[in-house]
mmCIF file of C-alpha atoms in Angstrom:
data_model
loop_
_atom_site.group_PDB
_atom_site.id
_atom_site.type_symbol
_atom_site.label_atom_id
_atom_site.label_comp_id
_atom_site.label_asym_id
_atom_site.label_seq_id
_atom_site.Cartn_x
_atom_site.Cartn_y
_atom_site.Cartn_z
ATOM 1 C CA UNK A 1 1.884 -18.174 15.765
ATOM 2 C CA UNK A 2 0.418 -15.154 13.826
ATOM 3 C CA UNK A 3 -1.544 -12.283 16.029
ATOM 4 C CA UNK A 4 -2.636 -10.202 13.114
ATOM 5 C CA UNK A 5 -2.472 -11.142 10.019
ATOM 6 C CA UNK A 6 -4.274 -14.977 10.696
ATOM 7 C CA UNK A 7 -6.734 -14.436 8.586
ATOM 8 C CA UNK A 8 -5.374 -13.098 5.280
ATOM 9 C CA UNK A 9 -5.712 -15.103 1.952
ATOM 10 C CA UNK A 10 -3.557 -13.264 -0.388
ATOM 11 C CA UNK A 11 -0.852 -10.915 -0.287
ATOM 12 C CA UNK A 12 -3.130 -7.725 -1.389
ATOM 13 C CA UNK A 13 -5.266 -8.696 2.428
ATOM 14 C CA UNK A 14 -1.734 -8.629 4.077
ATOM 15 C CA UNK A 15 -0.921 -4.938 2.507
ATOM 16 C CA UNK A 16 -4.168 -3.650 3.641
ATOM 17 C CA UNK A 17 -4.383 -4.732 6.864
ATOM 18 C CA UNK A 18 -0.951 -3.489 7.392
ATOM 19 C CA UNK A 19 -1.794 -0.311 6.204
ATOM 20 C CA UNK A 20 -4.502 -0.180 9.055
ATOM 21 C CA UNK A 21 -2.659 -1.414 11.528
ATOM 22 C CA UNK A 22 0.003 1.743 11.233
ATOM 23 C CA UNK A 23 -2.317 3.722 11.117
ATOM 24 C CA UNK A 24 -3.101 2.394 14.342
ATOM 25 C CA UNK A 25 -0.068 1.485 15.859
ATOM 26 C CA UNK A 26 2.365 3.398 14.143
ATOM 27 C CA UNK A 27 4.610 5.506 17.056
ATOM 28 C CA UNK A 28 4.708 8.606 15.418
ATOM 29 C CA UNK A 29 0.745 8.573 14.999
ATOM 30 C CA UNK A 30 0.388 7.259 18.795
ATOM 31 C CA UNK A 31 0.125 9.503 21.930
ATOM 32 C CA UNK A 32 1.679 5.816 23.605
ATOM 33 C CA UNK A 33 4.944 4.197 23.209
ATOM 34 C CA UNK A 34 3.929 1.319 20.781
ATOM 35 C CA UNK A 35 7.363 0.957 19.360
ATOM 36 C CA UNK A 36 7.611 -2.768 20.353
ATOM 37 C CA UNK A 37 4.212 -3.177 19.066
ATOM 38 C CA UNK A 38 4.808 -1.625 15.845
ATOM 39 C CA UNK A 39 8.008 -4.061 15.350
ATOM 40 C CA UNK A 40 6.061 -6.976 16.284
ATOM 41 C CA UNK A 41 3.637 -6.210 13.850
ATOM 42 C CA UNK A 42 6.433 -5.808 11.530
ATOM 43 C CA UNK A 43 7.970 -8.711 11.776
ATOM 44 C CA UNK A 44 4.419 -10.917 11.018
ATOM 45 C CA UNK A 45 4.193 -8.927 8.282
ATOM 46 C CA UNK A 46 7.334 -9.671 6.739
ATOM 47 C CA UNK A 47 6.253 -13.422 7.260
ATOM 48 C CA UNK A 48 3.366 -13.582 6.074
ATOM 49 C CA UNK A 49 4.069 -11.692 3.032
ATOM 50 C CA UNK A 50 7.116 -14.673 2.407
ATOM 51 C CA UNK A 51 4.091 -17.147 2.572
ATOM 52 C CA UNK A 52 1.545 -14.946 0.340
ATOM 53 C CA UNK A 53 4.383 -13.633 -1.879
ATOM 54 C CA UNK A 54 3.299 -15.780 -4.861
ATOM 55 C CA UNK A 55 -0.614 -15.974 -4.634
ATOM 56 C CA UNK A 56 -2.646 -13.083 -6.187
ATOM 57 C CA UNK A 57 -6.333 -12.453 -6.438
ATOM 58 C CA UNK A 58 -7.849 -15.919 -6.369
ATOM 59 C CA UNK A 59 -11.251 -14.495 -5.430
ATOM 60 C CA UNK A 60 -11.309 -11.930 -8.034
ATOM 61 C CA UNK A 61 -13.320 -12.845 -10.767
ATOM 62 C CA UNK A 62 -12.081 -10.508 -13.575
ATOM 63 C CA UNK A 63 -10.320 -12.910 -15.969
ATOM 64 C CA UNK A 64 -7.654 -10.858 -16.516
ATOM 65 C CA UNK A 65 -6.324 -11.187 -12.652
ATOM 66 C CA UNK A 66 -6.638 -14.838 -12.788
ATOM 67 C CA UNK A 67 -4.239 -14.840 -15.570
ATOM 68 C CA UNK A 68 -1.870 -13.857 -13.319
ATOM 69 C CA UNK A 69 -2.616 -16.475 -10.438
ATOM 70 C CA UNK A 70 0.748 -18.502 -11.275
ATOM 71 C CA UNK A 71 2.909 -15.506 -11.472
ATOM 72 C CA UNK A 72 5.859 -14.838 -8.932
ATOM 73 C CA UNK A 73 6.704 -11.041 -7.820
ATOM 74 C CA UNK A 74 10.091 -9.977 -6.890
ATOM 75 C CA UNK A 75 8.048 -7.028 -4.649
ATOM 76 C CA UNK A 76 9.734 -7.447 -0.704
ATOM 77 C CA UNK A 77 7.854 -7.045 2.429
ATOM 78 C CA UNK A 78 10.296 -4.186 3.630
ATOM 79 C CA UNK A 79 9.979 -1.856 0.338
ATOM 80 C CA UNK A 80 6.031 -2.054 1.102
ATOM 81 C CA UNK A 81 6.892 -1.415 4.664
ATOM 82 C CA UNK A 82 8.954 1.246 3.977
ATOM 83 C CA UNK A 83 6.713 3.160 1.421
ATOM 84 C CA UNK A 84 3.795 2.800 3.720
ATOM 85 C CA UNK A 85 5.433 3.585 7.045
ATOM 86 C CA UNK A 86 7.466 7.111 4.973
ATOM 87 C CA UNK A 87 3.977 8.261 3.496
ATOM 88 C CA UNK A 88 2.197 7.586 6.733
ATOM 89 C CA UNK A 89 3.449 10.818 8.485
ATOM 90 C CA UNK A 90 3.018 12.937 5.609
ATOM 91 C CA UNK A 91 -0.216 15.013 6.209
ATOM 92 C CA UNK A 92 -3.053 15.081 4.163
ATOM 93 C CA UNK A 93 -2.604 12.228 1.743
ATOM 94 C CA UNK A 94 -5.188 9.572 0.253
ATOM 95 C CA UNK A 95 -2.810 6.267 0.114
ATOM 96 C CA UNK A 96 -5.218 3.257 -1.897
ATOM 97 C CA UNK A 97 -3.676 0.160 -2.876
ATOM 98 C CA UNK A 98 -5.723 -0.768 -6.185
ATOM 99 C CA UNK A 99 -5.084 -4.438 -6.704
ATOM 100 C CA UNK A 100 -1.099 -4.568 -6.362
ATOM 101 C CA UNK A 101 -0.387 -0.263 -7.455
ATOM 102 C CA UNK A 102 -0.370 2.115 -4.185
ATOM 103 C CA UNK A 103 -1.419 4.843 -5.581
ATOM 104 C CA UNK A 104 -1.102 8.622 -3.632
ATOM 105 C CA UNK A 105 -3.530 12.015 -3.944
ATOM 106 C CA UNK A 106 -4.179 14.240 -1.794
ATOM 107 C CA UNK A 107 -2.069 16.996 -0.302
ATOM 108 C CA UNK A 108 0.851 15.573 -2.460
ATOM 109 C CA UNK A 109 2.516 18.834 -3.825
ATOM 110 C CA UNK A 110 4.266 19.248 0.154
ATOM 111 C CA UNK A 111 5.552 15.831 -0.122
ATOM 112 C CA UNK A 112 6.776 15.465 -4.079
ATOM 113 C CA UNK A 113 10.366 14.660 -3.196
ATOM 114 C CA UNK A 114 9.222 12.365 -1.078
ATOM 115 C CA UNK A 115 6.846 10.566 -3.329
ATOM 116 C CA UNK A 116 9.084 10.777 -5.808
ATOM 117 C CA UNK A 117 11.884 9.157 -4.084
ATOM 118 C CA UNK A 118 10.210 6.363 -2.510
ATOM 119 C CA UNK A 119 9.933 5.436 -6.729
ATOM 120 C CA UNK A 120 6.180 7.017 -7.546
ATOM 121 C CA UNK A 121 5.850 8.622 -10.689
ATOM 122 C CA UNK A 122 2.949 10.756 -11.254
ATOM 123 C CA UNK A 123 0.006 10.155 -13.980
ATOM 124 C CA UNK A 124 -1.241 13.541 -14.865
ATOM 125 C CA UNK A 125 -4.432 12.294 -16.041
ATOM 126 C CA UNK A 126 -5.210 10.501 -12.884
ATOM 127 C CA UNK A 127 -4.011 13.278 -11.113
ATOM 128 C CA UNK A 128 -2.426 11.336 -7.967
ATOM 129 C CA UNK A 129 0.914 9.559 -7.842
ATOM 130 C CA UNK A 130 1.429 5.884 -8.288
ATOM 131 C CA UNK A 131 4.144 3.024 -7.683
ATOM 132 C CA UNK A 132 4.062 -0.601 -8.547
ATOM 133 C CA UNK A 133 6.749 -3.240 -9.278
ATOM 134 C CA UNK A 134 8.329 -3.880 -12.809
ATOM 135 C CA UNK A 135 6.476 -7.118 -13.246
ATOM 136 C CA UNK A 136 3.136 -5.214 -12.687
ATOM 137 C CA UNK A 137 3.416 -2.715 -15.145
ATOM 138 C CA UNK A 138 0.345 -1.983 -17.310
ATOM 139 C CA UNK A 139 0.763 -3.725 -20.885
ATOM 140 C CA UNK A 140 -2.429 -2.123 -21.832
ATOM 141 C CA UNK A 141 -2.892 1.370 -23.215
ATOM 142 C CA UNK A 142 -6.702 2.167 -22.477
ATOM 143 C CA UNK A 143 -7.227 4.892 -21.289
ATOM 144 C CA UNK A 144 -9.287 4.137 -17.938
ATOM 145 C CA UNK A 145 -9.726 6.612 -15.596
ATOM 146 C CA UNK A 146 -8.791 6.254 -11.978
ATOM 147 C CA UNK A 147 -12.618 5.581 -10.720
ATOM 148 C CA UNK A 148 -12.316 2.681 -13.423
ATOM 149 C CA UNK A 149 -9.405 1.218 -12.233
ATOM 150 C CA UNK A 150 -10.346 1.014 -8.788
ATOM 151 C CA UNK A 151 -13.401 -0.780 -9.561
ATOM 152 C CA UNK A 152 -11.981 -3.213 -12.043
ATOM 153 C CA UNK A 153 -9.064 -4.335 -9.199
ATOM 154 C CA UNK A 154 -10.672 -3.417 -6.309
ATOM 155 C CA UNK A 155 -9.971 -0.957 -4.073
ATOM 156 C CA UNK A 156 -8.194 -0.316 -0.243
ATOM 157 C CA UNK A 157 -8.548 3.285 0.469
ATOM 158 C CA UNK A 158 -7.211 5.267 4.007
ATOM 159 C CA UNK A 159 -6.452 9.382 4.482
ATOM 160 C CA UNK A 160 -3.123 10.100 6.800
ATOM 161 C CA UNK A 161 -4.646 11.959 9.960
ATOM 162 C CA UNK A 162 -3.445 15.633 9.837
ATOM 163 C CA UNK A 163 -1.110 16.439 13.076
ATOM 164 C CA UNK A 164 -1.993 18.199 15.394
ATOM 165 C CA UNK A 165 -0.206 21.761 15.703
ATOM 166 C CA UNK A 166 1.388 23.438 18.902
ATOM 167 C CA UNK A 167 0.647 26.145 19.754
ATOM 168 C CA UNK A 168 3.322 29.301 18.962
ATOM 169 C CA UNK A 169 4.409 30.399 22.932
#
């Protein structure tokens, strides 16, 4: 029986709701112990995305997306989860998934070799880092601007919270 992702339609609902819930949940942003929590949360997500894995967009009404409707993706539940949960902790960062791209700004010089080696690769234009899967790659060479992207796909948009510092003794 699913807790908390019941009410997603397509795989792009699942991503962002996960995104929220670590934000929430996740134990290294949580004064409590919500390891279990976080697992549980984990493991629906890995479920659900197995159900959603091959729908995409069916509310969008950009033709272009429906194109794609009877498309399979080779994308896995854990290398979202992992992305997500390693830029999570990283301060400073704006994560937005933008149809299926995550795409990274923000305080993103601290954290290049980290970007870089969960697979991002950075458009200078754009000015922000961004990873998708092979099958999504852009086959089109126009020359939108990040602002036009996200309102042609649609966009999911969170900050990581800064950490709070100790104080030197």
């Amino acid at each position: 029986m699913l807790k908390w992702f019941k009410n997603c339609k397509t795989i792009e609902d699942a991503k962002e709701l996960y995104k929220r819930l670590c934000r929430e949940y996740h134990p290294d942003l949580n004064e409590n112990d919500t390891t279990e929590t976080m697992k549980l949360i984990n493991n629906e997500f890995e479920t659900v995305f197995k159900i959603l894995k091959n729908k995409h967009r069916a509310d969008n009404t950009d033709t272009t997306a429906d194109s794609r409707e009877n498309e399979t993706t080779t994308e896995t539940p854990a290398e979202f989860m992992s992305i997500i949960n390693s830029l999570i902790s990283c301060e400073g960062l704006t994560i937005e998934l933008v149809g299926r791209w995550i795409w990274v700004s923000g305080n993103t010089y601290t954290y290049k070799d980290t970007i870089k080696g969960l697979g991002f690769r950075y458009a200078s234009k754009k000015k922000a880092w961004y990873w998708h899967t092979a099958e999504d790659a852009c086959k089109s060479r126009k020359n939108l601007s990040l602002d036009e992207i996200k309102s042609k796909y649609g966009c999911k948009s969170f900050a990581t919270a800064s950490m709070p510092k100790l104080a030197a003794v």
